[in-house]
Amino acid sequence: MYGGITLSMLFWSLSFVGYKVAYRYFEPMALVFLRMVLASFFLYILIRLTGQSEKIRREDYGRFLLLAFFEPLLYFLGESYGMTLVSSTTGAVIVSTIPLLTPLAAFILFRDRITWIKMTGILISFVGVCLVLVGRDLKLTAPPLGVGLMFLAVFSAVAYTGVIVDLTKKYNSITIILMQSILGAIYFLPIFIFTDLKETLSIHFSWEVILPLLFLAIFPSSLSFIFYTGAIREIGITRANVFTNFIPVFTAIFSFLILSEPFSRGKLLGIPVVLAGLMLTQVSLKKKLPV
């Protein structure tokens, strides 16, 4: 389970780099819509091969619609346009604020108790994130619009976790993410037609163009969500979301290797700090579990 959620964070971190590659060929809404369509096909085939097909109960239709409204619709509207304005690492550090907001949401929605040890571990991990991503002048510069759009994604992700908790008690992970992808594609279809259809029809498709799209559809949009949903079922939304602090760490590494972004001393110092905060949170919570 921990290996699965770590892989989900690895794939999500690569998505920030994948955006920069895919944007060479696709406009933001075209990329999201095609990503959702391909993810839906992939998940449908996976369900047929694994025999995990489930019937959706009528009373849950509204909840699935709300789930897809928060993510992928609002989340990708914020992230897709935000990532055209900010760097990979800046986008990742904003996304890493999700676990700071999740405990508050869990308290409001589910009366999940917020302990000082839990908050200490989260804050230590976030300090490590900041060390990874800020420069020597301790400034993180980005256009305000880009920052605002990325925070739209953050708040949407927090709301998404609040909706998905009950669904994980009724359905398996693949069913939930398949419904999320299908409804997401339906939500994005009119936006895609209105904004990016004309430009997309003029694209000369080749493997160089298709591969980053396939990667985003199969790994971040499908497998990551499956692993993440399973983790929510097993360890809860607060503990699962703490793992999002891995995202900017992985992103900093891959941005250096793939996009040649600088790898500073702060990043070398921040990585173990992120891991220390994550371990503190997990250990402290495990002690509270019944034996």
CSV table of C-alpha atoms in Angstrom, one decimal:
chain,number,residue,atom,x,y,z
A,1,MET,CA,0.0,0.0,0.0
A,2,TYR,CA,2.8,2.5,0.9
A,3,GLY,CA,4.6,1.4,-2.2
A,4,GLY,CA,1.5,2.1,-4.3
A,5,ILE,CA,0.9,5.6,-2.9
A,6,THR,CA,4.6,6.4,-3.4
A,7,LEU,CA,4.3,5.4,-7.0
A,8,SER,CA,1.2,7.6,-7.4
A,9,MET,CA,3.2,10.6,-6.1
A,10,LEU,CA,6.1,9.7,-8.5
A,11,PHE,CA,3.7,9.6,-11.5
A,12,TRP,CA,2.0,12.9,-10.4
A,13,SER,CA,5.4,14.6,-10.0
A,14,LEU,CA,6.3,13.5,-13.5
A,15,SER,CA,3.1,15.0,-14.7
A,16,PHE,CA,4.5,18.5,-14.0
A,17,VAL,CA,7.4,17.7,-16.3
A,18,GLY,CA,5.0,16.0,-18.8
A,19,TYR,CA,2.9,19.2,-19.0
A,20,LYS,CA,5.9,21.1,-20.3
A,21,VAL,CA,6.6,18.5,-22.9
A,22,ALA,CA,3.0,18.1,-24.0
A,23,TYR,CA,2.4,21.8,-24.2
A,24,ARG,CA,4.8,21.9,-27.2
A,25,TYR,CA,2.0,20.2,-29.2
A,26,PHE,CA,-1.4,20.7,-27.3
A,27,GLU,CA,-3.4,23.6,-25.9
A,28,PRO,CA,-4.4,23.2,-22.3
A,29,MET,CA,-8.0,22.1,-22.7
A,30,ALA,CA,-7.2,19.8,-25.6
A,31,LEU,CA,-4.6,18.1,-23.5
A,32,VAL,CA,-7.0,17.6,-20.5
A,33,PHE,CA,-9.9,16.3,-22.7
A,34,LEU,CA,-7.8,13.8,-24.7
A,35,ARG,CA,-6.1,12.8,-21.4
A,36,MET,CA,-9.5,12.0,-19.9
A,37,VAL,CA,-10.8,10.1,-23.0
A,38,LEU,CA,-7.7,7.9,-23.1
A,39,ALA,CA,-7.7,7.3,-19.4
A,40,SER,CA,-11.4,6.2,-19.7
A,41,PHE,CA,-10.5,3.7,-22.4
A,42,PHE,CA,-7.5,2.4,-20.4
A,43,LEU,CA,-9.5,2.0,-17.2
A,44,TYR,CA,-12.4,0.3,-19.0
A,45,ILE,CA,-10.1,-2.3,-20.5
A,46,LEU,CA,-8.4,-2.8,-17.1
A,47,ILE,CA,-11.8,-3.4,-15.5
A,48,ARG,CA,-12.7,-6.0,-18.2
A,49,LEU,CA,-9.4,-7.8,-17.8
A,50,THR,CA,-9.5,-7.9,-14.0
A,51,GLY,CA,-13.3,-8.7,-13.8
A,52,GLN,CA,-13.8,-5.8,-11.3
A,53,SER,CA,-16.9,-4.3,-12.9
A,54,GLU,CA,-19.4,-2.9,-10.5
A,55,LYS,CA,-22.9,-1.4,-10.9
A,56,ILE,CA,-23.2,2.2,-9.7
A,57,ARG,CA,-26.1,2.7,-7.3
A,58,ARG,CA,-28.6,5.3,-8.2
A,59,GLU,CA,-28.2,7.2,-5.0
A,60,ASP,CA,-24.5,7.7,-5.7
A,61,TYR,CA,-24.9,9.4,-9.1
A,62,GLY,CA,-24.9,12.8,-7.6
A,63,ARG,CA,-21.8,12.1,-5.5
A,64,PHE,CA,-19.9,11.0,-8.6
A,65,LEU,CA,-21.0,14.1,-10.5
A,66,LEU,CA,-19.7,16.2,-7.6
A,67,LEU,CA,-16.5,14.2,-7.4
A,68,ALA,CA,-15.7,14.8,-11.1
A,69,PHE,CA,-16.7,18.5,-10.8
A,70,PHE,CA,-14.0,19.0,-8.2
A,71,GLU,CA,-11.5,16.7,-9.9
A,72,PRO,CA,-10.8,16.6,-12.8
A,73,LEU,CA,-12.9,19.6,-13.9
A,74,LEU,CA,-12.0,22.4,-11.4
A,75,TYR,CA,-8.6,20.9,-10.6
A,76,PHE,CA,-7.4,20.6,-14.2
A,77,LEU,CA,-8.9,24.0,-15.1
A,78,GLY,CA,-6.6,25.5,-12.4
A,79,GLU,CA,-3.6,23.2,-13.0
A,80,SER,CA,-3.6,23.2,-16.8
A,81,TYR,CA,-3.8,26.9,-17.2
A,82,GLY,CA,-1.7,27.5,-14.1
A,83,MET,CA,1.1,25.4,-15.5
A,84,THR,CA,1.3,27.5,-18.6
A,85,LEU,CA,2.3,30.4,-16.3
A,86,VAL,CA,4.5,28.9,-13.6
A,87,SER,CA,7.5,26.6,-13.6
A,88,SER,CA,7.3,22.9,-12.8
A,89,THR,CA,8.8,23.4,-9.4
A,90,THR,CA,6.6,26.4,-8.5
A,91,GLY,CA,3.5,24.4,-9.5
A,92,ALA,CA,4.7,21.5,-7.4
A,93,VAL,CA,5.3,23.6,-4.2
A,94,ILE,CA,1.8,25.1,-4.4
A,95,VAL,CA,0.3,21.6,-4.8
A,96,SER,CA,2.3,20.5,-1.7
A,97,THR,CA,0.1,22.8,0.4
A,98,ILE,CA,-2.8,20.2,0.1
A,99,PRO,CA,-1.8,18.3,3.2
A,100,LEU,CA,-1.7,21.5,5.2
A,101,LEU,CA,-5.4,22.1,4.3
A,102,THR,CA,-6.6,18.6,4.4
A,103,PRO,CA,-6.6,18.1,8.2
A,104,LEU,CA,-8.8,21.2,8.6
A,105,ALA,CA,-11.2,19.8,6.0
A,106,ALA,CA,-11.2,16.4,7.6
A,107,PHE,CA,-12.0,18.1,11.0
A,108,ILE,CA,-14.9,20.1,9.5
A,109,LEU,CA,-16.4,17.2,7.5
A,110,PHE,CA,-15.6,14.1,9.6
A,111,ARG,CA,-14.6,15.5,13.0
A,112,ASP,CA,-11.2,13.9,12.5
A,113,ARG,CA,-9.1,15.0,15.5
A,114,ILE,CA,-6.0,17.2,14.7
A,115,THR,CA,-3.2,16.4,17.1
A,116,TRP,CA,-0.2,18.6,17.6
A,117,ILE,CA,2.2,15.7,16.6
A,118,LYS,CA,0.3,15.3,13.3
A,119,MET,CA,0.5,19.0,12.6
A,120,THR,CA,4.2,19.1,13.6
A,121,GLY,CA,5.0,16.4,11.1
A,122,ILE,CA,3.1,18.1,8.3
A,123,LEU,CA,4.7,21.5,9.0
A,124,ILE,CA,8.2,20.0,9.1
A,125,SER,CA,7.5,18.3,5.8
A,126,PHE,CA,6.3,21.5,4.3
A,127,VAL,CA,9.4,23.3,5.5
A,128,GLY,CA,11.4,20.7,3.6
A,129,VAL,CA,9.4,21.4,0.5
A,130,CYS,CA,10.2,25.1,0.8
A,131,LEU,CA,13.9,24.3,1.2
A,132,VAL,CA,13.7,22.2,-2.0
A,133,LEU,CA,12.1,24.9,-4.1
A,134,VAL,CA,13.1,28.4,-3.0
A,135,GLY,CA,16.3,30.1,-4.1
A,136,ARG,CA,19.1,31.7,-2.0
A,137,ASP,CA,17.1,34.9,-1.7
A,138,LEU,CA,14.2,32.9,-0.2
A,139,LYS,CA,11.8,34.2,-2.8
A,140,LEU,CA,9.5,32.2,-5.0
A,141,THR,CA,8.5,34.4,-7.8
A,142,ALA,CA,5.6,33.6,-10.2
A,143,PRO,CA,2.8,35.5,-11.9
A,144,PRO,CA,-0.2,36.1,-9.5
A,145,LEU,CA,-2.6,34.7,-12.0
A,146,GLY,CA,-0.6,31.5,-12.3
A,147,VAL,CA,-0.4,31.2,-8.5
A,148,GLY,CA,-4.2,31.8,-8.2
A,149,LEU,CA,-5.0,29.1,-10.7
A,150,MET,CA,-2.7,26.6,-9.0
A,151,PHE,CA,-4.4,27.3,-5.7
A,152,LEU,CA,-7.8,26.7,-7.4
A,153,ALA,CA,-6.4,23.3,-8.1
A,154,VAL,CA,-5.3,22.9,-4.5
A,155,PHE,CA,-8.7,23.8,-3.0
A,156,SER,CA,-10.4,21.5,-5.6
A,157,ALA,CA,-8.2,18.6,-4.5
A,158,VAL,CA,-9.1,19.2,-0.8
A,159,ALA,CA,-12.8,19.2,-1.7
A,160,TYR,CA,-12.3,16.1,-3.8
A,161,THR,CA,-10.8,14.1,-0.9
A,162,GLY,CA,-13.9,15.1,1.2
A,163,VAL,CA,-16.3,13.6,-1.4
A,164,ILE,CA,-14.3,10.5,-2.2
A,165,VAL,CA,-14.1,9.1,1.3
A,166,ASP,CA,-17.6,7.6,1.3
A,167,LEU,CA,-17.3,6.3,-2.2
A,168,THR,CA,-14.2,4.3,-1.3
A,169,LYS,CA,-16.3,2.4,1.2
A,170,LYS,CA,-18.7,1.2,-1.5
A,171,TYR,CA,-16.7,0.8,-4.7
A,172,ASN,CA,-13.3,-0.4,-5.7
A,173,SER,CA,-10.6,2.1,-6.8
A,174,ILE,CA,-10.8,1.3,-10.6
A,175,THR,CA,-14.6,1.8,-10.7
A,176,ILE,CA,-14.3,5.2,-8.9
A,177,ILE,CA,-11.5,6.5,-11.2
A,178,LEU,CA,-13.3,5.2,-14.4
A,179,MET,CA,-16.4,7.1,-13.5
A,180,GLN,CA,-14.3,10.2,-12.6
A,181,SER,CA,-12.6,10.0,-16.0
A,182,ILE,CA,-15.8,9.5,-18.0
A,183,LEU,CA,-17.6,12.3,-16.3
A,184,GLY,CA,-14.5,14.5,-16.5
A,185,ALA,CA,-14.4,13.9,-20.3
A,186,ILE,CA,-18.1,14.9,-20.5
A,187,TYR,CA,-17.5,18.0,-18.5
A,188,PHE,CA,-14.5,19.0,-20.6
A,189,LEU,CA,-16.0,18.2,-24.0
A,190,PRO,CA,-17.9,21.5,-24.6
A,191,ILE,CA,-14.9,23.5,-23.2
A,192,PHE,CA,-12.6,21.7,-25.6
A,193,ILE,CA,-14.8,22.3,-28.6
A,194,PHE,CA,-15.2,26.0,-27.8
A,195,THR,CA,-11.5,26.6,-27.0
A,196,ASP,CA,-9.0,24.2,-28.6
A,197,LEU,CA,-10.8,22.0,-31.2
A,198,LYS,CA,-9.6,24.0,-34.2
A,199,GLU,CA,-5.9,24.0,-33.1
A,200,THR,CA,-6.1,20.3,-32.3
A,201,LEU,CA,-7.4,19.3,-35.8
A,202,SER,CA,-4.3,21.0,-37.3
A,203,ILE,CA,-1.8,18.8,-35.2
A,204,HIS,CA,0.3,16.3,-37.2
A,205,PHE,CA,0.1,13.3,-34.8
A,206,SER,CA,3.3,11.3,-34.5
A,207,TRP,CA,4.7,9.1,-31.7
A,208,GLU,CA,6.6,12.2,-30.5
A,209,VAL,CA,3.3,13.9,-30.0
A,210,ILE,CA,1.3,10.9,-28.7
A,211,LEU,CA,3.8,9.5,-26.1
A,212,PRO,CA,3.5,12.4,-23.6
A,213,LEU,CA,-0.3,12.3,-23.9
A,214,LEU,CA,-0.3,8.5,-23.4
A,215,PHE,CA,1.9,8.9,-20.4
A,216,LEU,CA,-0.3,11.5,-18.8
A,217,ALA,CA,-3.4,9.5,-19.4
A,218,ILE,CA,-2.2,6.1,-18.2
A,219,PHE,CA,0.1,7.0,-15.3
A,220,PRO,CA,-0.9,10.3,-13.5
A,221,SER,CA,-4.6,10.2,-14.6
A,222,SER,CA,-5.3,6.5,-14.1
A,223,LEU,CA,-2.7,4.5,-12.0
A,224,SER,CA,-1.9,7.3,-9.6
A,225,PHE,CA,-5.6,7.8,-8.8
A,226,ILE,CA,-6.1,4.1,-8.3
A,227,PHE,CA,-3.2,3.8,-5.9
A,228,TYR,CA,-4.2,7.0,-4.1
A,229,THR,CA,-7.9,6.0,-3.7
A,230,GLY,CA,-6.8,2.7,-2.3
A,231,ALA,CA,-4.6,4.5,0.2
A,232,ILE,CA,-7.4,6.7,1.3
A,233,ARG,CA,-9.5,3.6,2.0
A,234,GLU,CA,-6.6,2.1,4.1
A,235,ILE,CA,-5.1,5.0,6.0
A,236,GLY,CA,-7.5,7.9,5.6
A,237,ILE,CA,-7.4,11.2,3.8
A,238,THR,CA,-5.0,13.1,6.2
A,239,ARG,CA,-2.3,10.4,6.2
A,240,ALA,CA,-2.7,9.8,2.4
A,241,ASN,CA,-2.4,13.5,1.6
A,242,VAL,CA,0.8,13.9,3.6
A,243,PHE,CA,2.4,11.9,0.8
A,244,THR,CA,1.8,14.7,-1.6
A,245,ASN,CA,4.9,16.3,-0.1
A,246,PHE,CA,6.8,13.8,-2.2
A,247,ILE,CA,5.6,15.5,-5.3
A,248,PRO,CA,7.8,18.6,-5.3
A,249,VAL,CA,10.8,16.6,-4.2
A,250,PHE,CA,10.4,14.2,-7.1
A,251,THR,CA,9.5,17.1,-9.4
A,252,ALA,CA,12.7,18.9,-8.5
A,253,ILE,CA,14.7,15.8,-9.3
A,254,PHE,CA,13.0,15.1,-12.7
A,255,SER,CA,13.0,18.8,-13.6
A,256,PHE,CA,16.8,18.7,-13.2
A,257,LEU,CA,17.3,15.5,-15.2
A,258,ILE,CA,14.8,16.2,-18.0
A,259,LEU,CA,14.3,20.0,-18.1
A,260,SER,CA,17.8,21.0,-16.9
A,261,GLU,CA,16.4,23.1,-14.0
A,262,PRO,CA,19.1,23.8,-11.4
A,263,PHE,CA,19.5,21.5,-8.4
A,264,SER,CA,20.5,23.7,-5.5
A,265,ARG,CA,21.9,23.0,-2.1
A,266,GLY,CA,18.5,23.8,-0.7
A,267,LYS,CA,17.1,20.9,-2.6
A,268,LEU,CA,19.7,18.6,-1.2
A,269,LEU,CA,18.9,19.8,2.3
A,270,GLY,CA,15.1,19.8,1.9
A,271,ILE,CA,14.7,16.3,0.7
A,272,PRO,CA,15.6,14.6,4.0
A,273,VAL,CA,13.6,17.2,5.9
A,274,VAL,CA,10.5,16.3,3.8
A,275,LEU,CA,11.1,12.6,4.5
A,276,ALA,CA,11.6,13.3,8.3
A,277,GLY,CA,8.3,15.1,8.5
A,278,LEU,CA,6.5,12.4,6.6
A,279,MET,CA,7.9,9.7,8.9
A,280,LEU,CA,7.0,11.6,12.0
A,281,THR,CA,3.4,11.9,10.9
A,282,GLN,CA,3.1,8.3,10.0
A,283,VAL,CA,4.8,6.9,13.1
A,284,SER,CA,2.8,9.1,15.4
A,285,LEU,CA,-0.5,8.0,13.8
A,286,LYS,CA,0.4,4.3,13.8
A,287,LYS,CA,0.8,4.5,17.6
A,288,LYS,CA,-2.8,5.5,17.9
A,289,LEU,CA,-4.1,2.6,16.0
A,290,PRO,CA,-5.7,-0.3,18.0
A,291,VAL,CA,-3.8,-3.5,18.3
